[in-house]
Coordinates of C-alpha atoms in Angstrom, one line a residue:
M1 CA 70.7 42.7 78.5
A2 CA 71.1 41.8 74.9
D3 CA 67.8 43.6 74.1
F4 CA 69.1 46.9 75.4
K5 CA 69.1 48.9 72.2
P6 CA 67.6 52.4 72.7
V7 CA 67.8 55.2 70.2
Y8 CA 66.6 58.7 71.2
L9 CA 65.8 61.8 69.1
Y10 CA 66.0 65.3 70.7
T11 CA 65.4 68.3 68.5
G12 CA 64.8 72.0 68.8
P13 CA 66.6 75.2 69.8
E14 CA 66.2 75.0 73.6
F15 CA 69.7 73.8 74.2
G16 CA 69.6 73.9 78.0
E17 CA 66.6 71.6 78.5
R18 CA 67.8 69.5 75.6
N19 CA 71.3 69.0 77.1
D20 CA 69.7 68.2 80.5
A21 CA 67.6 65.4 78.7
V22 CA 70.8 64.0 77.1
D23 CA 72.6 64.0 80.5
S24 CA 69.6 62.2 82.0
I25 CA 69.9 59.4 79.4
K26 CA 73.6 59.2 80.0
N27 CA 73.1 58.8 83.7
A28 CA 70.4 56.2 83.3
V29 CA 72.6 54.2 80.9
K30 CA 75.6 54.4 83.3
K31 CA 73.4 53.3 86.2
K32 CA 72.1 50.3 84.3
L33 CA 75.4 49.3 82.6
G34 CA 78.2 50.6 84.7
A35 CA 81.3 51.9 82.9
V36 CA 80.3 53.3 79.5
D37 CA 82.4 54.3 76.5
E38 CA 81.1 57.8 75.5
H39 CA 81.4 59.5 72.1
V40 CA 80.2 62.8 70.7
F41 CA 80.1 63.3 66.9
Y42 CA 79.1 66.2 64.7
L43 CA 77.8 65.1 61.3
L44 CA 79.3 68.2 59.8
E45 CA 82.7 66.7 60.6
T46 CA 82.2 62.9 60.8
P47 CA 80.4 60.7 58.3
L48 CA 77.5 58.6 59.7
S49 CA 79.2 55.4 58.6
Q50 CA 82.0 56.0 61.1
V51 CA 79.4 56.6 63.9
M52 CA 77.6 53.4 63.1
T53 CA 80.8 51.4 63.0
I54 CA 81.4 52.3 66.6
L55 CA 77.9 51.4 67.6
Q56 CA 78.0 48.1 65.8
S57 CA 81.4 47.2 67.1
G58 CA 80.7 47.6 70.8
T59 CA 83.6 47.8 73.2
L60 CA 86.0 45.4 74.9
F61 CA 87.0 47.7 77.7
S62 CA 83.7 49.0 79.1
D63 CA 80.2 47.8 79.8
G64 CA 78.5 49.7 77.0
V65 CA 78.8 52.3 74.2
L66 CA 76.9 55.6 74.2
V67 CA 77.1 57.9 71.1
V68 CA 75.6 61.4 70.9
C69 CA 75.3 62.3 67.3
K70 CA 74.7 66.0 66.6
N71 CA 73.4 67.7 63.3
A72 CA 70.9 64.9 63.0
E73 CA 69.0 67.0 60.4
L74 CA 71.7 66.1 57.9
I75 CA 70.7 62.4 58.0
K76 CA 68.6 62.4 54.8
K77 CA 70.2 59.9 52.5
K78 CA 68.4 56.6 52.0
D79 CA 71.6 54.6 52.7
D80 CA 72.2 56.5 56.0
I81 CA 68.7 56.0 57.3
Q82 CA 69.0 52.3 56.3
M83 CA 72.2 52.0 58.3
I84 CA 70.4 53.1 61.4
A85 CA 67.5 50.8 60.6
D86 CA 69.9 47.8 60.2
W87 CA 71.6 48.6 63.5
L88 CA 68.2 48.7 65.3
G89 CA 67.4 45.3 63.8
D90 CA 70.6 43.7 65.1
P91 CA 72.5 46.1 67.4
A92 CA 75.7 45.4 69.4
P93 CA 74.7 44.6 73.0
E94 CA 74.5 47.6 75.3
S95 CA 74.8 50.3 72.6
T96 CA 72.9 53.6 72.8
L97 CA 72.4 56.3 70.2
I98 CA 71.2 59.8 71.0
L99 CA 70.4 61.9 67.9
V100 CA 70.4 65.7 68.4
S101 CA 69.5 68.6 66.2
D102 CA 69.1 72.3 66.6
D103 CA 66.3 72.1 64.0
I104 CA 62.7 71.4 65.1
S105 CA 62.3 68.4 62.8
V106 CA 64.4 65.8 60.9
D107 CA 63.7 63.6 58.0
S108 CA 60.4 61.8 58.6
K109 CA 61.9 58.4 57.7
L110 CA 64.5 58.9 60.4
E111 CA 61.9 60.1 62.9
K112 CA 59.8 56.9 62.4
L113 CA 62.8 54.8 63.5
V114 CA 62.5 56.3 67.0
S115 CA 59.7 55.3 69.3
S116 CA 57.4 58.2 70.3
Q117 CA 58.4 58.0 74.0
N118 CA 62.1 58.5 73.0
R119 CA 61.4 61.6 70.9
K120 CA 61.1 65.1 72.1
K121 CA 61.1 68.6 70.6
F122 CA 62.6 71.3 72.8
W123 CA 61.1 74.7 72.1
T124 CA 62.4 78.0 73.3
M125 CA 60.7 79.6 76.3
F126 CA 57.5 81.5 75.8
E127 CA 58.1 85.3 76.0
E128 CA 56.2 85.6 79.3
K129 CA 58.4 82.9 81.0
K130 CA 61.8 84.4 80.2
L131 CA 61.9 87.2 82.7
P132 CA 60.8 85.1 85.6
W133 CA 63.3 82.4 84.6
V134 CA 66.2 84.9 84.8
Q135 CA 65.0 86.4 88.1
S136 CA 64.6 82.9 89.6
F137 CA 68.0 81.8 88.4
F138 CA 69.7 84.7 90.2
Q139 CA 67.5 84.2 93.3
K140 CA 68.3 80.4 93.5
N141 CA 72.0 81.3 93.5
G142 CA 71.6 83.9 96.3
Y143 CA 71.7 87.1 94.2
K144 CA 69.3 89.9 93.5
I145 CA 68.8 91.5 90.1
Q146 CA 66.9 94.6 89.1
R147 CA 64.1 94.1 86.6
N148 CA 65.6 96.3 83.9
A149 CA 69.0 94.5 84.3
A150 CA 67.2 91.1 83.8
E151 CA 65.4 92.5 80.7
L152 CA 68.7 93.7 79.2
I153 CA 70.2 90.2 79.7
L154 CA 67.4 88.8 77.7
D155 CA 68.1 91.3 74.9
L156 CA 71.8 90.4 74.8
V157 CA 71.7 86.6 75.2
E158 CA 70.4 83.9 72.8
N159 CA 67.0 82.6 73.7
N160 CA 67.8 79.3 75.3
T161 CA 68.4 78.3 78.9
Q162 CA 71.9 76.9 78.3
A163 CA 73.1 80.3 77.0
L164 CA 71.3 82.1 79.8
K165 CA 72.8 79.8 82.4
D166 CA 76.3 80.3 81.0
E167 CA 76.0 84.1 80.7
C168 CA 74.2 84.7 84.0
S169 CA 76.8 82.5 85.9
R170 CA 79.4 85.0 84.9
F171 CA 77.9 87.5 87.4
F172 CA 78.5 85.1 90.3
I173 CA 82.3 85.4 89.7
C174 CA 82.3 89.2 89.3
F175 CA 80.1 90.2 92.2
P176 CA 79.5 89.2 95.9
K177 CA 76.1 87.9 96.8
E178 CA 75.2 91.1 98.7
H179 CA 75.5 93.1 95.5
E180 CA 72.3 93.7 93.5
I181 CA 72.9 93.3 89.8
T182 CA 72.2 96.6 87.9
E183 CA 71.7 97.5 84.2
A184 CA 75.2 99.0 84.3
D185 CA 76.6 95.7 85.6
V186 CA 75.0 93.9 82.7
E187 CA 76.5 96.3 80.2
S188 CA 79.9 95.9 81.8
V189 CA 79.9 92.1 82.0
L190 CA 78.1 91.0 78.9
T191 CA 79.0 93.8 76.4
H192 CA 82.5 94.9 77.2
N193 CA 84.0 91.5 78.1
R194 CA 82.1 89.4 75.6
E195 CA 84.0 87.0 73.3
E196 CA 83.2 87.0 69.6
N197 CA 81.4 84.0 68.1
A198 CA 79.4 83.1 65.0
F199 CA 76.3 84.9 66.3
S200 CA 78.1 88.2 67.0
L201 CA 79.7 87.8 63.5
F202 CA 76.2 87.6 62.0
A203 CA 75.1 90.6 64.0
Q204 CA 78.0 92.6 62.6
I205 CA 77.5 91.6 58.9
A206 CA 73.7 92.1 59.2
D207 CA 73.9 95.7 60.2
S208 CA 71.9 97.4 57.5
T209 CA 73.1 100.9 58.6
E210 CA 76.6 100.1 57.2
N211 CA 77.4 99.7 53.5
A212 CA 78.7 96.4 52.2
E213 CA 82.3 97.3 52.1
N214 CA 82.3 98.4 55.8
R215 CA 80.4 95.3 56.8
F216 CA 82.9 93.1 55.0
E217 CA 85.8 94.9 56.7
K218 CA 84.3 94.7 60.1
G219 CA 83.2 91.1 59.5
L220 CA 86.8 90.1 58.7
S221 CA 87.9 91.8 61.9
V222 CA 85.4 89.8 64.0
L223 CA 86.3 86.6 62.1
Q224 CA 89.9 87.1 63.0
R225 CA 89.1 87.6 66.7
I226 CA 87.0 84.4 66.6
R227 CA 89.8 82.4 65.0
L228 CA 92.1 83.6 67.9
S229 CA 89.6 82.6 70.5
K230 CA 88.4 79.2 72.0
E231 CA 85.4 79.3 69.5
N232 CA 87.8 79.1 66.6
S233 CA 86.5 75.9 64.9
S234 CA 85.6 76.7 61.3
V235 CA 82.9 74.0 61.5
M236 CA 81.2 75.8 64.4
I237 CA 81.5 79.2 62.7
I238 CA 79.8 77.8 59.6
A239 CA 77.2 76.0 61.7
G240 CA 76.4 79.1 63.7
L241 CA 76.0 81.3 60.6
A242 CA 73.9 78.6 58.9
S243 CA 71.6 78.7 61.9
C244 CA 71.3 82.5 61.6
F245 CA 70.5 82.4 57.9
R246 CA 67.9 79.6 58.4
N247 CA 66.3 81.9 60.9
L248 CA 66.4 84.7 58.4
V249 CA 64.7 82.6 55.8
R250 CA 62.0 81.9 58.4
W251 CA 61.8 85.6 59.3
H252 CA 61.1 86.5 55.7
N253 CA 58.2 83.9 55.7
E254 CA 56.9 84.5 59.3
G255 CA 58.0 88.0 60.4
D256 CA 58.9 88.7 64.0
S257 CA 57.3 85.5 65.2
A258 CA 60.2 83.6 63.7
V259 CA 62.5 84.7 66.5
H260 CA 62.0 85.7 70.1
G261 CA 63.4 88.8 72.0
V262 CA 63.3 92.4 71.1
M263 CA 67.0 92.5 70.3
L264 CA 66.9 89.5 68.0
Q265 CA 63.8 90.8 66.2
K266 CA 65.5 94.1 65.6
Q267 CA 68.6 92.2 64.3
Y268 CA 66.6 90.1 61.8
R269 CA 64.6 93.1 60.6
S270 CA 68.0 94.6 59.8
A271 CA 69.3 91.4 58.2
A272 CA 66.1 91.2 56.0
R273 CA 67.0 94.7 54.6
V274 CA 70.4 93.3 53.6
W275 CA 69.4 89.9 52.1
T276 CA 66.2 88.9 50.4
V277 CA 64.8 85.4 51.1
G278 CA 66.3 84.2 47.9
Q279 CA 69.7 85.6 48.8
A280 CA 69.5 84.1 52.3
T281 CA 68.9 80.7 50.7
A282 CA 71.8 81.2 48.4
V283 CA 74.0 82.1 51.4
L284 CA 73.1 78.7 52.9
A285 CA 74.5 77.1 49.8
V286 CA 77.7 79.2 50.2
L287 CA 78.1 78.0 53.7
A288 CA 77.6 74.3 52.7
S289 CA 80.0 74.7 49.9
T290 CA 82.7 76.3 52.1
D291 CA 82.3 73.5 54.7
M292 CA 82.9 70.9 52.0
E293 CA 85.9 72.8 50.6
I294 CA 87.5 73.1 54.1
R295 CA 87.1 69.5 54.9
S296 CA 88.6 68.4 51.5
G297 CA 91.3 71.1 51.3
G298 CA 93.1 70.8 54.6
S299 CA 93.5 73.1 57.6
Q300 CA 96.1 75.4 55.9
L301 CA 93.3 76.7 53.7
E302 CA 90.7 77.4 56.4
D303 CA 91.3 81.1 56.9
I304 CA 91.4 81.9 53.1
L305 CA 88.2 79.9 52.5
L306 CA 86.4 81.6 55.5
Q307 CA 87.4 85.0 54.1
K308 CA 86.2 84.1 50.7
M309 CA 83.0 82.9 52.3
L310 CA 82.4 86.2 53.9
Y311 CA 83.0 88.0 50.6
E312 CA 80.4 85.9 48.9
I313 CA 77.9 86.4 51.7
I314 CA 78.4 90.2 52.1
I315 CA 79.6 91.6 48.8
K316 CA 78.1 89.0 46.5
K317 CA 74.9 88.3 48.6
G318 CA 75.1 84.6 48.1
A319 CA 76.6 84.4 44.6
Q320 CA 79.6 82.1 44.6
I321 CA 82.8 83.1 42.8
Q322 CA 85.1 80.7 41.1
S323 CA 87.8 79.6 43.5
T324 CA 91.4 80.5 42.6
I325 CA 92.8 78.6 45.5
P326 CA 95.4 76.1 44.3
E327 CA 94.9 72.4 45.1
Y328 CA 97.4 70.9 47.4
S329 CA 98.9 67.5 46.8
A330 CA 100.4 65.1 49.3
D331 CA 103.2 64.4 46.7
F332 CA 105.4 67.5 47.0

């Protein structure tokens, strides 16, 4: 099995189907090899060189190595792409790499390294398929749901099947099967008991009916709740906000067709009144800069840097301010 050296590339915002495809590859590899040493890396946190070292080294304690590498859109440097090409030329036996990105496309040179049968783009559902999907999901699990309740779920939940599965499954814990899910039930379960995350933070700071000072104050409050929750990773907060601002840039260029769902379209129309396309692009630079500062500055600075980031996004609209945060040394 020395020639077993697959690499896969799965891109796009339809997380549910994309995750199913990744799981399918994992199961196929395990069926073929037996015990497999699995790793998941985010390139926002882990350099590609570390990922490739694991792939090239193989393992002494299992029958194969399988690496899922997320944020594949960040693989752009010539040296990084060459590392993958070199590995494909002479890989460790029984090693598998699955490249994943929320973006639709990645660097063309990277894409060319992956055979066409091992590449797939996962698009969000067409508008006309979303309502039947929700109704069918409840029906398959033995529940009934009113049409207006299903429509409200679609307004409240991100447009991907993974998020829909996660949120719809909450109703199966809250209600018996003989209960028909109503619009009031949806309001109760998805609105009043909802945990904060990067996307709810974006919704708060993008509310154009509030002035900048109020949005900043409320944004800090949401950020604090996120940091106290299970979604408290600064990397994931920044990644989620970056996804939102990339969508906003697309909205400025494409209008409502850039996002799907009445609620999301309303949200991005509001956001477009807050940030111009140039400001949204500048915000993406703020997010990238904050990510670098956090990774180099240590965990004790995270909250300060995240608060500074929000100030630059909301009050300065993407303009970065000179940092006054002291550098910490290991020699004190």
